[in-house]
Coordinates of C-alpha atoms and ligand atoms in Angstrom, one line a residue:
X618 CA 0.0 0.0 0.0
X619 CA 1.4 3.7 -0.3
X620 CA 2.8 5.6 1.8
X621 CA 3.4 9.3 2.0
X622 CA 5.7 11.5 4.4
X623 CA 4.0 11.3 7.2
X624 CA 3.7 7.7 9.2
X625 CA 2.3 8.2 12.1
X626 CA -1.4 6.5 12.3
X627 CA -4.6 7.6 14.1
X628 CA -2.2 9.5 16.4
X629 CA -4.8 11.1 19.1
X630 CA -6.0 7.5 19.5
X631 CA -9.9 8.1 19.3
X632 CA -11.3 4.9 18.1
X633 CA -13.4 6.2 14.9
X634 CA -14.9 3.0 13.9
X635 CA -17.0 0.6 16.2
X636 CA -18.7 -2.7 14.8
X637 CA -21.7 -0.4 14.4
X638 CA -19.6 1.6 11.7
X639 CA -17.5 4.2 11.7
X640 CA -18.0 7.4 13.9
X641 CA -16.2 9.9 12.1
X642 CA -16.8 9.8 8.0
X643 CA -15.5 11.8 5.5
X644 CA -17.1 11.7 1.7
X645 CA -15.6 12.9 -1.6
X646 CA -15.2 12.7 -4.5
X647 CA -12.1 11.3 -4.7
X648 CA -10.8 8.4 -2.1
X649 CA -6.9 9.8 -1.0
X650 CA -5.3 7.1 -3.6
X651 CA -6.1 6.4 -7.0
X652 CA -6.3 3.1 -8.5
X653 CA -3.9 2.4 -11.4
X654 CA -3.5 -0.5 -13.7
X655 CA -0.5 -0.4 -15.9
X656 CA -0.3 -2.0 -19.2
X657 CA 1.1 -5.3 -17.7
X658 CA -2.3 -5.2 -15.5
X659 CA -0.4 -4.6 -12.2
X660 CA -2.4 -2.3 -9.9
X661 CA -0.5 0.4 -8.4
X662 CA -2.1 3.5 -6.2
X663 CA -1.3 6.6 -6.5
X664 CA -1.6 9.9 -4.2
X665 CA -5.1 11.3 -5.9
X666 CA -4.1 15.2 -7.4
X667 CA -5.0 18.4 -5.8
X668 CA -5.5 20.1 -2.6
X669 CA -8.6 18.9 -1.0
X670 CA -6.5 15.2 -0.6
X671 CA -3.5 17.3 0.4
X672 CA -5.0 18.7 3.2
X673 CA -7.8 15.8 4.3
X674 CA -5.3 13.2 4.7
X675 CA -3.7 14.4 7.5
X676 CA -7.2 15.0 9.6
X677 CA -7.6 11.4 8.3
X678 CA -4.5 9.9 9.8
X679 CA -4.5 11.8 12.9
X680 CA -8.4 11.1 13.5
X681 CA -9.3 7.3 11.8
X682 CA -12.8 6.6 10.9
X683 CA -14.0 5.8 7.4
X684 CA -13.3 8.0 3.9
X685 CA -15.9 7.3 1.1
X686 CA -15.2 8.0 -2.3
X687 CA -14.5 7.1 -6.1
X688 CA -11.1 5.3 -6.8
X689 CA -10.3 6.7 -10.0
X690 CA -10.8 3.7 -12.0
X691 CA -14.3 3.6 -14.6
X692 CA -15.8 0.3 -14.2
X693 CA -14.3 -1.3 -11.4
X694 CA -15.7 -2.6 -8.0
X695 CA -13.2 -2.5 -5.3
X696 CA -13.6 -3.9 -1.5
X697 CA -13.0 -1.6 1.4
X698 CA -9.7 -1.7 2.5
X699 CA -7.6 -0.4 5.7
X700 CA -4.8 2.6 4.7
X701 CA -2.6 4.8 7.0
X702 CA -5.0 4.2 10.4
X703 CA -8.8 4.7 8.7
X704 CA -10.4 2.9 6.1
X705 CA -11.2 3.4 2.6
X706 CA -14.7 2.8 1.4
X707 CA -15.0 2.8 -2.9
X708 CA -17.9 3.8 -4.6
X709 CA -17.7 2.7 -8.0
X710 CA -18.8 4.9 -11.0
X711 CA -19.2 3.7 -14.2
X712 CA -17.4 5.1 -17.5
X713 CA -20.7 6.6 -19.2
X714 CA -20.8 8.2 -15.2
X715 CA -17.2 10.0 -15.5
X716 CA -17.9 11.4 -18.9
X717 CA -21.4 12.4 -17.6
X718 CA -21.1 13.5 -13.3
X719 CA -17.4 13.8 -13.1
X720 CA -16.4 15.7 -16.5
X721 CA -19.8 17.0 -17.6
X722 CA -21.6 18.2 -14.8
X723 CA -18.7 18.7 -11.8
X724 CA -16.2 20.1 -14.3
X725 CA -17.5 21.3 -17.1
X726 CA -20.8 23.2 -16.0
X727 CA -19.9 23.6 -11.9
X728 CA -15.9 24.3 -12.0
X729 CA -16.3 27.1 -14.2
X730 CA -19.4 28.7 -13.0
X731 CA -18.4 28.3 -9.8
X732 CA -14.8 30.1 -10.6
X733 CA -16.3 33.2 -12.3
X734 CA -16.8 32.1 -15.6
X735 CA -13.3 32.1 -16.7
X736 CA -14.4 29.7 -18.7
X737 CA -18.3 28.7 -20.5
X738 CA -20.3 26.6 -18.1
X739 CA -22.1 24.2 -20.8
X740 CA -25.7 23.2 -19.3
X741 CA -26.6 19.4 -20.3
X742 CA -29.7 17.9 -18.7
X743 CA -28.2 14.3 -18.5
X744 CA -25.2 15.1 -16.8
X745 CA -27.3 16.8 -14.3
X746 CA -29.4 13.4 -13.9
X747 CA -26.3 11.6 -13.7
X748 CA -25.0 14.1 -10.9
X749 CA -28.3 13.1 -8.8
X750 CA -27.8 9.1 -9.4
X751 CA -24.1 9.5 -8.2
X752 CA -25.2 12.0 -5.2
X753 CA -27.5 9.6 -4.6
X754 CA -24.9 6.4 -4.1
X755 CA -22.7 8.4 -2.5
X756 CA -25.4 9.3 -0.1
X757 CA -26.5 5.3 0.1
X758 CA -22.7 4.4 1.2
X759 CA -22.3 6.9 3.6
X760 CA -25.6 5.9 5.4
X761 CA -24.5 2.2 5.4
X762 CA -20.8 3.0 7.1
X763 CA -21.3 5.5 9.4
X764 CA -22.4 4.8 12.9
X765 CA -25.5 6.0 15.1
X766 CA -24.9 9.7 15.6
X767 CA -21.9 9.3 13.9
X768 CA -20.2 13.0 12.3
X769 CA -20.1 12.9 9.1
X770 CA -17.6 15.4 6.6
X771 CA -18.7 15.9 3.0
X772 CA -16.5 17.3 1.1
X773 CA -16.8 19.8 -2.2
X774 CA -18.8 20.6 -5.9
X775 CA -19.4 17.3 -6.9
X776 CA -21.1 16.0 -4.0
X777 CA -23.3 19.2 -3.4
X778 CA -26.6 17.2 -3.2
X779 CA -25.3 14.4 -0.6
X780 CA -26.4 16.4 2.8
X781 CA -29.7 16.2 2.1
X782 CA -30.2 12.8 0.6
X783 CA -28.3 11.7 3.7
X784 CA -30.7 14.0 6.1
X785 CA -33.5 11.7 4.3
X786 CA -31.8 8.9 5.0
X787 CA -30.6 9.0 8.2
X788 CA -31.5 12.0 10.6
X789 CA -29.6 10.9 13.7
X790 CA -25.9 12.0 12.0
X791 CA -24.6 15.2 12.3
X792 CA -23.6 16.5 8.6
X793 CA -21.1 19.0 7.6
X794 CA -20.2 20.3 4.4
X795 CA -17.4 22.2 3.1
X796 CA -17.1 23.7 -0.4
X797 CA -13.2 23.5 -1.3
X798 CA -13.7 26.0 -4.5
X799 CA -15.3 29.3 -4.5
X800 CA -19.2 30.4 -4.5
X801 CA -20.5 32.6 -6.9
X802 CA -22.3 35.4 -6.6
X803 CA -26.0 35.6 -7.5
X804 CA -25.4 36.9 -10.5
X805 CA -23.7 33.6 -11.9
X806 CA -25.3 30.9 -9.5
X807 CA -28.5 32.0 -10.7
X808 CA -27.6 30.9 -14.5
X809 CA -27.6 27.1 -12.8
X810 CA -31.0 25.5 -14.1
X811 CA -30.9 23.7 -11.2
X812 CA -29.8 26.0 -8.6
X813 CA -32.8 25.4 -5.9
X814 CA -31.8 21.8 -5.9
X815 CA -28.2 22.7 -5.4
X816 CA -28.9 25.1 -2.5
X817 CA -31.8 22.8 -1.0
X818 CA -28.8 20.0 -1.1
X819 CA -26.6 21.9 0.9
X820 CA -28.9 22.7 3.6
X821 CA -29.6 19.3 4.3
X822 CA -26.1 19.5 6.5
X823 CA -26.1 21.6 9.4
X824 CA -22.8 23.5 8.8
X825 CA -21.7 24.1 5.5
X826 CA -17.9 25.6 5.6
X827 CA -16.4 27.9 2.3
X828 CA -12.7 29.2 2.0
X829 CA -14.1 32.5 2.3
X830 CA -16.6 35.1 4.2
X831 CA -17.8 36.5 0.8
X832 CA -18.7 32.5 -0.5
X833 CA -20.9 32.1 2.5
X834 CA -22.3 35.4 2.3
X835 CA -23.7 34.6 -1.2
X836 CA -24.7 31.8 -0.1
X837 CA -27.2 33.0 2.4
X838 CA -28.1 35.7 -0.1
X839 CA -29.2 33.0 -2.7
X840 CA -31.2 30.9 0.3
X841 CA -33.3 33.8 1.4
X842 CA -33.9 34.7 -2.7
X843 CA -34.7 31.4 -4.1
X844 CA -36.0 29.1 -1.2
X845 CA -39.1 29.8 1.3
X846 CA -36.2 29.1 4.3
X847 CA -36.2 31.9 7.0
X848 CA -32.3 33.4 6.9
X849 CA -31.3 35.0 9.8
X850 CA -27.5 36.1 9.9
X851 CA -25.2 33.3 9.1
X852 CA -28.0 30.7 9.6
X853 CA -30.8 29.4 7.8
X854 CA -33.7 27.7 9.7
X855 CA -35.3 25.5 7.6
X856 CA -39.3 25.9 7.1
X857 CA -41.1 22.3 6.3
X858 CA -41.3 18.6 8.0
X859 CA -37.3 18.7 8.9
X860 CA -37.0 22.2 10.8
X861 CA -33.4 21.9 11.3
X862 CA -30.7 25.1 11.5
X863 CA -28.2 25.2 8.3
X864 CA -25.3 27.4 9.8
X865 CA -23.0 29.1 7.0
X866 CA -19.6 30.2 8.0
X867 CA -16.1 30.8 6.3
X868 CA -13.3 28.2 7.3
X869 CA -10.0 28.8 5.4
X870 CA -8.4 25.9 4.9
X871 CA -4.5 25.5 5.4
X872 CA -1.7 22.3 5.2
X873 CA -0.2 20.4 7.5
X874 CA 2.4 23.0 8.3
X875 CA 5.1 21.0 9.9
X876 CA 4.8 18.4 7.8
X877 CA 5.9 20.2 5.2
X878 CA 8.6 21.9 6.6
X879 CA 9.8 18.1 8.1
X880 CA 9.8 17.1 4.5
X881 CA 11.7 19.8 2.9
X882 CA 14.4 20.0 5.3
X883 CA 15.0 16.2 5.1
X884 CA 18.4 15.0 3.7
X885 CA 16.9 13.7 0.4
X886 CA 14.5 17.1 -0.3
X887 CA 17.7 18.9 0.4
X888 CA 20.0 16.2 -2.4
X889 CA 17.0 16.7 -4.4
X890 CA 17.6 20.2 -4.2
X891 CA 20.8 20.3 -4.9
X892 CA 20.6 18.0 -8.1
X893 CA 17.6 20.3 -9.6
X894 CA 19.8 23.4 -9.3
X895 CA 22.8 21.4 -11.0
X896 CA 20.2 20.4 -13.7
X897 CA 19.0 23.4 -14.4
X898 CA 22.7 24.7 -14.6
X899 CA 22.8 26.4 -11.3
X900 CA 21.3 29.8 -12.4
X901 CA 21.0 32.7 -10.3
X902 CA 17.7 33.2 -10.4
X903 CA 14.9 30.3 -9.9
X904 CA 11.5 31.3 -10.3
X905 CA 8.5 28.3 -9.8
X906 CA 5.1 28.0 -11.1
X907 CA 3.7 25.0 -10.1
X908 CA 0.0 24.1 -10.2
X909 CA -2.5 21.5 -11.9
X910 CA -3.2 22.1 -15.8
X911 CA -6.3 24.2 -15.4
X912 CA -7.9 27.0 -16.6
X913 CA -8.6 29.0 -13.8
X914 CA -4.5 29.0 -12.4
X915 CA -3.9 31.9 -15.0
X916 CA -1.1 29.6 -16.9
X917 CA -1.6 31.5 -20.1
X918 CA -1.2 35.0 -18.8
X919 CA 1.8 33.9 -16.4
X920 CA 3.9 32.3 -19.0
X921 CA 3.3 35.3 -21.7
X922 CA 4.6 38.0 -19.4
X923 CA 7.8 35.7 -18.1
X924 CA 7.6 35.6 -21.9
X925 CA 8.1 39.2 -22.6
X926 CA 10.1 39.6 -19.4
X927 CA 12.6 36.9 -21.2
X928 CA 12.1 38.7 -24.7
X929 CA 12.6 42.1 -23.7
X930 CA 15.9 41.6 -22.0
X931 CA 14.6 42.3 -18.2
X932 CA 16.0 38.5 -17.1
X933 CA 19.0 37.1 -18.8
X934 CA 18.0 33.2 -19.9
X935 CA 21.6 32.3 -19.0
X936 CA 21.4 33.2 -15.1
X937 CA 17.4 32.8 -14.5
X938 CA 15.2 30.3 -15.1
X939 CA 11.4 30.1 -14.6
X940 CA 10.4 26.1 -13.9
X941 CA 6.5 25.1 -14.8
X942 CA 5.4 22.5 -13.3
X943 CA 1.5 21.5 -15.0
X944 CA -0.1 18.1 -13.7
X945 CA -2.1 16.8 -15.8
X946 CA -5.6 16.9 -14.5
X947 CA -8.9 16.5 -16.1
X948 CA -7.6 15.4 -19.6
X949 CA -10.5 14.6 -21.7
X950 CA -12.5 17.7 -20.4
X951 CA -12.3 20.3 -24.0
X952 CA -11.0 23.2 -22.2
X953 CA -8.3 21.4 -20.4
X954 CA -7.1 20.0 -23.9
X955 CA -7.0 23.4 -25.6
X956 CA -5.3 24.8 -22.6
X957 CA -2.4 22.0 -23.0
X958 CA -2.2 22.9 -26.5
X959 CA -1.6 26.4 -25.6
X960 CA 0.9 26.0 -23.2
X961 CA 3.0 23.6 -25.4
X962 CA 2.5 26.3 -28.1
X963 CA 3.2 29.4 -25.9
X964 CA 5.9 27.8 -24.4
X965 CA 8.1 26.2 -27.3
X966 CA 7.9 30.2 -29.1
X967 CA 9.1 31.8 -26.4
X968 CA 12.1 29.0 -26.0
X969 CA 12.7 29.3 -29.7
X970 CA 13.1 32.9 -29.5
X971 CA 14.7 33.7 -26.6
X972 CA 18.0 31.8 -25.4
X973 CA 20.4 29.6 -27.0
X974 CA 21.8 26.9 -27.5
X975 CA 21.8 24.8 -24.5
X976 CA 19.2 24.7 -21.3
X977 CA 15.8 26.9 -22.0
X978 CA 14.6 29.7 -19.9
X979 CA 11.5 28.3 -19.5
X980 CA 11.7 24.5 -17.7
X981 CA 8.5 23.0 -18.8
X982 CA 7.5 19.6 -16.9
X983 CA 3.9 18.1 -17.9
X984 CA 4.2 15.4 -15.2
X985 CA 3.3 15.0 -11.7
X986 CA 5.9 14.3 -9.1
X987 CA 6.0 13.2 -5.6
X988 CA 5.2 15.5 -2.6
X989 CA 9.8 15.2 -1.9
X990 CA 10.1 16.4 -5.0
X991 CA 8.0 19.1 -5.0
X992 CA 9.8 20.4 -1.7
X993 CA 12.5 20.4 -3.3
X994 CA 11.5 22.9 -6.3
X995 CA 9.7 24.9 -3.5
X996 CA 13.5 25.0 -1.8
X997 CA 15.0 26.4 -4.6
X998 CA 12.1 29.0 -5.5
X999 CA 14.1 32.4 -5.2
X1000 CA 10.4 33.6 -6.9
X1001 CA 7.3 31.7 -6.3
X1002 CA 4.5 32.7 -8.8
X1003 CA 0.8 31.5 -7.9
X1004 CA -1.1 33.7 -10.2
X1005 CA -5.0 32.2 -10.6
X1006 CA -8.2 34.3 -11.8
X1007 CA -10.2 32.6 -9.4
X1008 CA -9.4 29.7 -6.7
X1009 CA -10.7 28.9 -3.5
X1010 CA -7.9 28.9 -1.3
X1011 CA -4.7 27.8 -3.4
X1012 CA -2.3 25.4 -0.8
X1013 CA 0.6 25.4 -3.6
X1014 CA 1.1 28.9 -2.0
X1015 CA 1.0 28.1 1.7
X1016 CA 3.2 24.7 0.7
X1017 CA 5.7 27.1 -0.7
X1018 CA 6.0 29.3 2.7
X1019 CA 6.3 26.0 5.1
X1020 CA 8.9 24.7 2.2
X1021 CA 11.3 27.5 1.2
X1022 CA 14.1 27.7 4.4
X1023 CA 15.0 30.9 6.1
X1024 CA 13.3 34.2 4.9
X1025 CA 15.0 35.2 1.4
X1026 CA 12.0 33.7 -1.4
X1027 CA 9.0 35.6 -1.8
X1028 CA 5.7 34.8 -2.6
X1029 CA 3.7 36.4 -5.7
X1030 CA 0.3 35.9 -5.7
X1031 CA -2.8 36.7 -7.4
X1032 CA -5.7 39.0 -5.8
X1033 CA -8.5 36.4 -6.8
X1034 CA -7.2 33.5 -4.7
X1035 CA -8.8 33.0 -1.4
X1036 CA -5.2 32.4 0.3
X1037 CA -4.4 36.7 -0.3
X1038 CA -7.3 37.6 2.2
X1039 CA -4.5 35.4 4.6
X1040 CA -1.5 35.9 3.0
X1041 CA -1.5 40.0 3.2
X1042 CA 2.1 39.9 2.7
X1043 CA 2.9 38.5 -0.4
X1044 CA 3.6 40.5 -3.3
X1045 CA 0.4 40.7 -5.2
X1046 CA -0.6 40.9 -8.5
X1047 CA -3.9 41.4 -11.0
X1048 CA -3.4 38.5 -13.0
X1049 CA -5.2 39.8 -15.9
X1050 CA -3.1 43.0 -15.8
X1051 CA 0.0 41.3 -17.5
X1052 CA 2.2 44.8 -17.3
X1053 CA 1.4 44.8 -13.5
X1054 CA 2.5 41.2 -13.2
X1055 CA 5.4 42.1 -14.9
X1056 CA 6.2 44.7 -12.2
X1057 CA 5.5 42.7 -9.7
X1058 CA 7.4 39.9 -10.5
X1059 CA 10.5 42.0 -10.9
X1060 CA 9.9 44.0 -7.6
X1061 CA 9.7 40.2 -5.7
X1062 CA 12.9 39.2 -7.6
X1063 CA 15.4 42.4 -6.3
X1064 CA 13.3 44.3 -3.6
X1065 CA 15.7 44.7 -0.3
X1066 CA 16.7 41.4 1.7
X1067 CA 15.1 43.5 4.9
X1068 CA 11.8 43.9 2.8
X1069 CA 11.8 40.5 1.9
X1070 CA 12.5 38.9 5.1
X1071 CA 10.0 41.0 6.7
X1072 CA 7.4 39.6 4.4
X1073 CA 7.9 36.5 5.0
X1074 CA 8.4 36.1 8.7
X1075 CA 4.8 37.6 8.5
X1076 CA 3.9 34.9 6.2
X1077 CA 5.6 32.0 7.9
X1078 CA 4.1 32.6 10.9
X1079 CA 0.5 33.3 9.5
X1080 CA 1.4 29.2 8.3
X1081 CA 2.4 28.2 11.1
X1082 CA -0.3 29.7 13.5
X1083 CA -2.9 28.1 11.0
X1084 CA -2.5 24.6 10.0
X1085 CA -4.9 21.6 9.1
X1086 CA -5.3 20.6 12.0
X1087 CA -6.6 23.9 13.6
X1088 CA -8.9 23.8 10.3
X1089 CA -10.4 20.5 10.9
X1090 CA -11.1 21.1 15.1
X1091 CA -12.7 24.4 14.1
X1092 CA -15.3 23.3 11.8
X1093 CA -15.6 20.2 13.8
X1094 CA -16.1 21.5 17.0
X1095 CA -18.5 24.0 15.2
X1096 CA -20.5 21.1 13.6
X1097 CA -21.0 19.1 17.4
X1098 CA -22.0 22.2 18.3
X1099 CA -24.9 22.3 16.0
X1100 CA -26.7 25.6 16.2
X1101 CA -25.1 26.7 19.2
X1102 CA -22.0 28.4 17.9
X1103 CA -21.9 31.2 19.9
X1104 CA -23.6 34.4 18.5
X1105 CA -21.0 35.7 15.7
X1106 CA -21.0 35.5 12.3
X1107 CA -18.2 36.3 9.5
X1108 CA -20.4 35.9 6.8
X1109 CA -20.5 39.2 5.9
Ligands
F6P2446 O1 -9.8 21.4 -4.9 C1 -10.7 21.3 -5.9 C2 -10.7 19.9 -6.5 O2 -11.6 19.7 -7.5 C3 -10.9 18.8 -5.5 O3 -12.2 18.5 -5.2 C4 -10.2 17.7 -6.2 O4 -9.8 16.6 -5.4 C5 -9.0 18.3 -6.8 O5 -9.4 19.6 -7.1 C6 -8.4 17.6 -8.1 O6 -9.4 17.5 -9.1 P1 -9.8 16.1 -9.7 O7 -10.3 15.3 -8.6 O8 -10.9 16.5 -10.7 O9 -8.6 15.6 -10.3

């Protein structure tokens, strides 16, 4: 079985899973590993991509109990199994059921109406009937493994409808739900031909958690406009047969901190290191881009103005050199194949044009790598760029913070991730605004070693202050709470 950094298994001790079921449940999409079967039809898992399993599995290991979700695989049944202190409950989905819930309806209607638009939601009424069938089974599994009273954790888009077909299942369990990517404002949500069933779904679970104030605030705005529910500051009470209380609050997520930093400043993420910079011809200036191949992470713009930065003379190709790193994610989705096409066009001009003979100034890697190796290009990040249009949080740029040693790399990052409400010091940038990014960029690469340091002291310690675990016992603590969580709210 795989194993990541971090060994230690269920390490507060709390038994999670009784002969009843499991106590503490999490549910989403995808289960922490992916099942892969190579050509020789050896099966291999894989650490699933993205930043909802990078920060889960640690409340996981630490806490035990059950996670449900889809292996990765089309067409495969696959028993539960035990993994790293909890155990892994599959739900299997067919392949007619990842073209039509996973690629049609989660990514290819929700991602990017949910992220502003940046690209064109496409409507389909049968990927919306597949969406309720997997909801649905996802909502049957979760009702058959969890325990009496048991808490149960849903987890993002593709499983919006889940609380409340497990409400109508089983009333006795306490439901949370957090939304990993952003929420629109009315003025998009409301495009969504099925947006009551979407919002009625999520108030099935008693506490429903976003990245940010402003995504529960519209939220609450679209409850008391399109459903007869009485809202009444960050909480709606439900009118009909089920009068329960649907608290919405904001709940930044954040990494395992330590974790991190363990794993950077370990002998082989430091050899790693070391071999990168050789490989790369030990330039004098490293800037980093690293991110999955999507749409929303503002690729495009970010490599055309390194591009004209490069072109223009303003960093010499033979001392600097900016490494992309672009796992592939989501590749039979349209837009994600145009945007590879783009990169790999964008890319290879600006290498033909700028630059000689010998290493490019732009380090291109298609690929994903393991979570050492990542450390290690986060070590040797003079210049971190993490420039989306829209993202919820964005962990790539609180992974770079634990990662980077002492206080000399600095952090660029884009306005429209939810991480620069946190991360106030960081050098920010419009992402659209490709002059501005230039600026920027250049103003991170030579500002003062006093300004830099100060910035990021203020952003290590924001890090270290607020890790997953702090995340996880917040909501949690909220959720056994049920409506009595004191009389604040921060959805505003
Ligand atoms: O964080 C958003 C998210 O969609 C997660 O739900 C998901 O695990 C991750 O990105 C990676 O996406 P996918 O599961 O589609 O590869």
């Amino acid at each position: 079985m795989y194993k990541d950094f971090q060994e230690e298994t269920n390490v507060n001790n709390t038994p999670q899973s009784t002969e009843q079921g499991a106590t503490f449940v999490v549910v989403a999409n995808r289960l922490p590993v992916d099942r892969i079967v190579g050509e020789d039809g050896e099966i291999d898992w894989q650490t699933a991509p993205g930043g909802l399993v990078t920060a889960l599995e640690p409340v996981m290991r630490q806490r035990g109990g059950s996670w449900v979700g889809w292996h990765g695989a089309p067409d495969e049944e696959v028993e539960p199994f035990e993994h790293d202190g909890y155990t892994i409950e599959p739900v299997p989905l067919s392949a007619q059921e990842v073209v039509e819930y996973y690629e049609g309806f989660s990514n290819a209607t929700l991602w990017p109406l949910y992220h502003d638009s940046v690209a064109f939601p496409e409507y389909h009424r049968e990927w919306y009937e597949a969406y309720e069938v997997v909801n649905q089974r996802f909502a049957e599994k979760t009702a058959q493994v969890a325990a009496h009273g048991a808490t149960v954790w849903v987890q993002d888009y593709q499983l919006q409808l889940v609380p409340r077909m497990l409400r109508e299942l089983r009333p006795d369990l306490n439901i949370g739900f957090f939304l990993h990517i952003p929420f629109p404002p009315m003025e998009l949500f409301d495009q969504l031909p099925w947006r009551v069933e979407m919002l009625e779904g999520l108030l099935g679970a008693d506490l429903v958690g976003f990245q940010v104030p402003g995504g529960a605030s519209n939220f609450l705005r679209l409850v008391r406009r399109r459903t007869e529910h009485r809202v009444d500051r960050d909480r709606a009470k439900l009118v009909g047969p089920d009068q329960h209380t649907c608290v919405a609050r904001a709940y930044p997520i954040s990494i395992d901190t330590q974790g991190f930093a363990d794993l950077a400043n370990s002998p082989e993420a430091i050899a790693e290191a070391e071999q990168l910079l050789a490989d790369l011809g030990n330039p004098s200036k490293v800037f980093v881009g690293i991110d999955r191949l999507d749409y929303t992470k503002g690729l495009r713009q970010r490599v055309r103005a390194m591009g004209e930065l490069f072109s223009e003379g303003t960093l010499d190709p033979h001392d600097t050199v900016f490494l992309q790193v672009a796992t592939p994610s989501r590749e039979r989705v349209d837009e994600y194949r145009r945007l590879r096409d783009d990169i790999d066009l964008l890319v290879g001009r600006i290498n033909s044009e700028v630059g000689g003979v010998g290493r490019p100034p732009i380090v291109y890697l298609h690929a994903s790598f393991p979570r050492a190796t990542m450390a290690a290009m986060y070590r040797i990040a003079d210049v971190m760029i993490v420039t989306p249009l829209r993202d919820g949080m964005n962990l790539v740029a609180k992974e770079y913070i634990a990662c980077n040693p002492g206080l000399d790399g600095a952090l660029v990052l884009s306005e429209f991730a939810g991480a620069a409400r946190e991360l106030r010091q960081a050098y920010m940038v419009n992402p659209y605004d490709l002059n501005g990014m230039k600026e920027v960029v250049m103003k991170a690469a030579t500002d003062s070693t006093q300004n830099r340091r100060r910035r990021m002291r203020a952003l290590k310690k924001q890090v270290s202050e607020n890790t997953i675990d702090k995340w996880a016992d917040k909501f949690l603590t909220d959720l056994d709470a049920k409506g009595d969580m004191g009389k604040d709210t921060n959805a505003g």
